[in-house]
Amino acid sequence: GAGVSQSPSNKVTEKGKDVELRCDPISGHTALYWYRQSLGQGLEFLIYFQGNSAPDKSGLPSDRFSAERTGGSVSTLTIQRTQQEDSAVYLCASSLTRGESGELFFGEGSRLTVL
Amino acid sequence: EDKVVQSPLSLVVHEGDTVTLNCSYEVTNFRSLLWYKQEKKAPTFLFMLTSSGIEKKSGRLSSILDKKELFSILNITATQTGDSAVYLCAVLGTYKYIFGTGTRLKVLA
């Protein structure tokens, strides 16, 4: 695609429900990143994919968070049993090369609100 | 632990002023430093710096990296209200981009 696409753009859910956030990176980009941005805060690293594997998932806050990537393309971030502190904007980004210096291209983000 | 620190946290200036934003870092296996502008949601790319002392310039914006002292600055001259945004600094380590908390710039007309 022309850019990184994320869906849904907004999600409101009740505490305890599961949510899935989707990221469709730029075609051909092998590296994919998930970040979380809480109100007024910087970007918090969650997980990095190179192809379909995740060499670094150290940023996932708890075992309620998981992510996968299939076909070296689309990625899904799943949050189980959501809590109010999970409310944030979840940003996905992709880059062309394998961990080499390169521009990160961001999607518009998925704003998650947990009531 | 790897970290990226930006200063100031926020800044209010008047149109026409010049601003300097700072980014210092301690990151294992430094590969590059990137600057982004974030107005609404998606950060937009400004510069990528990999070598010390070489200034990158785009219009009224410029940036330089000092790999010895582990910092970078982003300069904006003749600021305009459209420059109001959060400016993010990110450093690429082994394969992970680590972001600072950003500098919130507000330019008053």
Short mmCIF file of C-alpha atoms in Angstrom, two decimals:
data_model
loop_
_atom_site.label_atom_id
_atom_site.label_comp_id
_atom_site.label_asym_id
_atom_site.label_seq_id
_atom_site.Cartn_x
_atom_site.Cartn_y
_atom_site.Cartn_z
CA GLY A 1 0.00 0.00 0.00
CA ALA A 2 0.92 3.65 -0.17
CA GLY A 3 1.44 3.99 3.54
CA VAL A 4 1.12 2.16 6.85
CA SER A 5 -2.52 1.42 7.52
CA GLN A 6 -3.97 0.78 10.96
CA SER A 7 -7.42 -0.26 12.06
CA PRO A 8 -9.58 0.53 13.84
CA SER A 9 -8.71 4.20 14.16
CA ASN A 10 -10.75 4.39 17.35
CA LYS A 11 -11.89 1.65 19.69
CA VAL A 12 -13.91 2.03 22.86
CA THR A 13 -14.26 -1.09 24.95
CA GLU A 14 -15.30 -2.17 28.39
CA LYS A 15 -12.81 -3.28 30.99
CA GLY A 16 -12.21 -7.01 30.75
CA LYS A 17 -12.92 -7.33 27.02
CA ASP A 18 -10.32 -8.43 24.46
CA VAL A 19 -9.30 -6.16 21.59
CA GLU A 20 -7.39 -6.67 18.36
CA LEU A 21 -5.51 -3.91 16.59
CA ARG A 22 -4.34 -4.38 13.04
CA CYS A 23 -1.38 -2.97 11.14
CA ASP A 24 -0.77 -3.27 7.42
CA PRO A 25 2.79 -2.05 6.70
CA ILE A 26 4.18 -0.61 3.50
CA SER A 27 4.64 -3.34 0.94
CA GLY A 28 8.15 -4.76 1.04
CA HIS A 29 9.01 -3.43 4.48
CA THR A 30 10.50 -6.28 6.48
CA ALA A 31 10.72 -4.54 9.85
CA LEU A 32 7.57 -3.70 11.82
CA TYR A 33 7.28 -2.01 15.19
CA TRP A 34 4.47 -1.44 17.67
CA TYR A 35 4.61 1.54 20.02
CA ARG A 36 2.21 2.84 22.63
CA GLN A 37 1.69 6.52 23.36
CA SER A 38 -0.23 7.57 26.44
CA LEU A 39 -1.62 11.08 26.70
CA GLY A 40 1.20 13.61 26.72
CA GLN A 41 3.87 10.93 26.78
CA GLY A 42 6.56 9.77 24.40
CA LEU A 43 6.50 6.57 22.39
CA GLU A 44 6.87 3.39 24.43
CA PHE A 45 8.35 0.44 22.52
CA LEU A 46 6.25 -2.71 22.62
CA ILE A 47 7.54 -5.21 20.07
CA TYR A 48 9.65 -5.51 16.93
CA PHE A 49 9.15 -7.92 14.04
CA GLN A 50 11.68 -8.88 11.40
CA GLY A 51 9.66 -10.80 8.87
CA ASN A 52 7.33 -13.04 10.87
CA SER A 53 9.58 -13.44 13.88
CA ALA A 54 9.80 -11.15 16.90
CA PRO A 55 13.42 -10.86 18.06
CA ASP A 56 12.44 -8.32 20.69
CA LYS A 57 9.17 -8.40 22.56
CA SER A 58 10.65 -6.93 25.70
CA GLY A 59 8.33 -3.95 25.71
CA LEU A 60 5.08 -5.86 26.06
CA PRO A 61 3.75 -4.68 29.45
CA SER A 62 2.21 -7.96 30.57
CA ASP A 63 1.17 -11.40 29.36
CA ARG A 64 -2.20 -9.90 28.42
CA PHE A 65 -0.44 -8.39 25.41
CA SER A 66 0.54 -10.47 22.40
CA ALA A 67 1.30 -9.83 18.77
CA GLU A 68 1.80 -11.80 15.63
CA ARG A 69 2.74 -11.15 12.06
CA THR A 70 1.81 -13.35 9.14
CA GLY A 71 3.18 -13.57 5.62
CA GLY A 72 5.79 -10.98 6.50
CA SER A 73 3.07 -8.38 6.19
CA VAL A 74 0.02 -7.74 8.37
CA SER A 75 0.46 -7.66 12.13
CA THR A 76 -2.13 -7.95 14.88
CA LEU A 77 -1.67 -6.70 18.43
CA THR A 78 -4.05 -8.40 20.86
CA ILE A 79 -4.83 -7.15 24.34
CA GLN A 80 -6.74 -9.58 26.51
CA ARG A 81 -8.84 -8.63 29.52
CA THR A 82 -8.29 -4.92 28.90
CA GLN A 83 -7.67 -2.58 31.82
CA GLN A 84 -8.17 1.17 32.04
CA GLU A 85 -4.40 1.71 32.04
CA ASP A 86 -4.29 0.16 28.56
CA SER A 87 -5.99 3.30 27.20
CA ALA A 88 -3.56 4.92 24.77
CA VAL A 89 -2.79 5.41 21.10
CA TYR A 90 -1.14 2.34 19.62
CA LEU A 91 1.16 3.25 16.76
CA CYS A 92 2.55 0.88 14.19
CA ALA A 93 5.59 1.67 12.08
CA SER A 94 7.52 -0.11 9.38
CA SER A 95 10.91 0.26 7.77
CA LEU A 96 12.52 -1.17 4.70
CA THR A 97 15.66 -2.84 5.94
CA ARG A 98 16.71 -5.33 8.54
CA GLY A 99 17.52 -3.14 11.52
CA GLU A 100 19.77 -0.92 9.46
CA SER A 101 19.52 2.81 9.60
CA GLY A 102 16.38 3.83 7.88
CA GLU A 103 13.33 5.97 8.20
CA LEU A 104 10.43 4.66 10.22
CA PHE A 105 7.07 5.17 8.54
CA PHE A 106 4.17 5.48 10.94
CA GLY A 107 0.50 4.70 10.64
CA GLU A 108 -2.17 7.03 11.99
CA GLY A 109 -2.56 4.92 15.10
CA SER A 110 -5.41 3.18 16.89
CA ARG A 111 -6.83 5.10 19.81
CA LEU A 112 -7.98 2.66 22.48
CA THR A 113 -10.25 3.77 25.30
CA VAL A 114 -11.07 1.30 28.04
CA LEU A 115 -14.06 2.27 30.15
CA GLU B 1 19.54 0.71 30.11
CA ASP B 2 19.24 2.56 26.83
CA LYS B 3 17.70 6.01 27.10
CA VAL B 4 16.98 9.12 25.08
CA VAL B 5 16.40 12.43 26.88
CA GLN B 6 14.97 15.52 25.27
CA SER B 7 14.96 19.06 26.55
CA PRO B 8 13.21 21.30 27.12
CA LEU B 9 9.96 19.41 27.71
CA SER B 10 7.99 22.34 26.41
CA LEU B 11 8.65 25.71 24.87
CA VAL B 12 6.52 28.72 23.98
CA VAL B 13 7.91 31.27 21.52
CA HIS B 14 6.66 34.01 19.23
CA GLU B 15 6.62 33.88 15.47
CA GLY B 16 10.01 34.76 14.05
CA ASP B 17 11.98 33.44 17.00
CA THR B 18 14.70 30.81 16.64
CA VAL B 19 14.52 27.68 18.76
CA THR B 20 16.99 24.94 19.61
CA LEU B 21 15.76 21.55 20.75
CA ASN B 22 18.11 19.11 22.43
CA CYS B 23 18.40 15.33 22.41
CA SER B 24 20.96 13.37 24.40
CA TYR B 25 21.27 9.61 24.37
CA GLU B 26 22.86 6.55 25.86
CA VAL B 27 22.15 3.71 23.48
CA THR B 28 24.08 0.51 22.92
CA ASN B 29 25.35 0.01 19.40
CA PHE B 30 24.27 3.40 18.06
CA ARG B 31 23.31 3.30 14.40
CA SER B 32 21.41 6.51 13.71
CA LEU B 33 19.40 9.33 15.24
CA LEU B 34 16.11 10.48 13.78
CA TRP B 35 13.96 13.55 14.34
CA TYR B 36 10.19 13.48 13.89
CA LYS B 37 7.42 16.08 14.07
CA GLN B 38 4.12 14.98 15.60
CA GLU B 39 1.11 17.23 15.16
CA LYS B 40 -1.89 14.97 15.53
CA LYS B 41 -1.25 11.26 15.44
CA ALA B 42 1.39 9.91 13.07
CA PRO B 43 4.89 11.32 13.53
CA THR B 44 6.35 12.64 10.30
CA PHE B 45 10.00 12.24 9.44
CA LEU B 46 12.33 15.23 9.48
CA PHE B 47 15.96 14.06 9.52
CA MET B 48 18.19 11.05 9.92
CA LEU B 49 21.72 11.58 11.22
CA THR B 50 24.47 9.00 11.27
CA SER B 51 27.72 10.97 11.13
CA SER B 52 29.06 13.57 13.53
CA GLY B 53 29.42 17.17 12.51
CA ILE B 54 27.48 17.01 9.25
CA GLU B 55 24.53 19.37 9.30
CA LYS B 56 21.30 18.28 7.70
CA LYS B 57 19.13 21.13 6.48
CA SER B 58 15.60 21.44 5.16
CA GLY B 59 14.25 24.94 4.74
CA ARG B 60 14.17 26.60 8.14
CA LEU B 61 15.03 23.38 9.96
CA SER B 62 18.50 22.02 10.53
CA SER B 63 20.05 19.36 12.70
CA ILE B 64 23.47 18.13 13.70
CA LEU B 65 24.84 15.16 15.60
CA ASP B 66 27.77 14.91 18.03
CA LYS B 67 28.64 11.25 18.51
CA LYS B 68 31.43 12.00 20.93
CA GLU B 69 29.22 13.93 23.35
CA LEU B 70 26.16 11.81 22.49
CA PHE B 71 23.70 14.50 21.58
CA SER B 72 21.89 16.16 18.72
CA ILE B 73 20.20 19.50 18.27
CA LEU B 74 17.32 20.53 16.06
CA ASN B 75 17.21 24.20 15.11
CA ILE B 76 14.18 26.00 13.73
CA THR B 77 14.71 29.54 12.50
CA ALA B 78 12.04 32.16 11.82
CA THR B 79 9.41 30.03 13.53
CA GLN B 80 5.83 30.01 12.26
CA THR B 81 2.59 28.96 13.94
CA GLY B 82 2.63 25.87 11.72
CA ASP B 83 5.76 24.72 13.52
CA SER B 84 3.69 24.13 16.67
CA ALA B 85 3.98 20.41 17.38
CA VAL B 86 5.75 17.82 19.48
CA TYR B 87 9.26 17.11 18.21
CA LEU B 88 10.47 13.60 18.85
CA CYS B 89 14.02 12.30 18.83
CA ALA B 90 14.63 8.59 18.26
CA VAL B 91 17.84 6.59 18.35
CA LEU B 92 18.29 3.29 16.56
CA GLY B 93 20.33 0.81 18.58
CA THR B 94 20.84 -2.81 17.65
CA TYR B 95 17.45 -2.93 15.94
CA LYS B 96 15.11 -0.99 18.21
CA TYR B 97 14.22 2.68 17.88
CA ILE B 98 14.16 4.31 21.31
CA PHE B 99 12.19 7.53 21.56
CA GLY B 100 12.53 10.45 23.89
CA THR B 101 9.46 11.98 25.52
CA GLY B 102 9.49 14.84 23.03
CA THR B 103 9.58 18.61 23.19
CA ARG B 104 6.23 20.36 22.86
CA LEU B 105 6.70 23.59 20.89
CA LYS B 106 4.04 26.25 20.73
CA VAL B 107 4.55 29.21 18.41
CA LEU B 108 2.36 32.22 19.12
CA ALA B 109 1.27 34.58 16.37
#
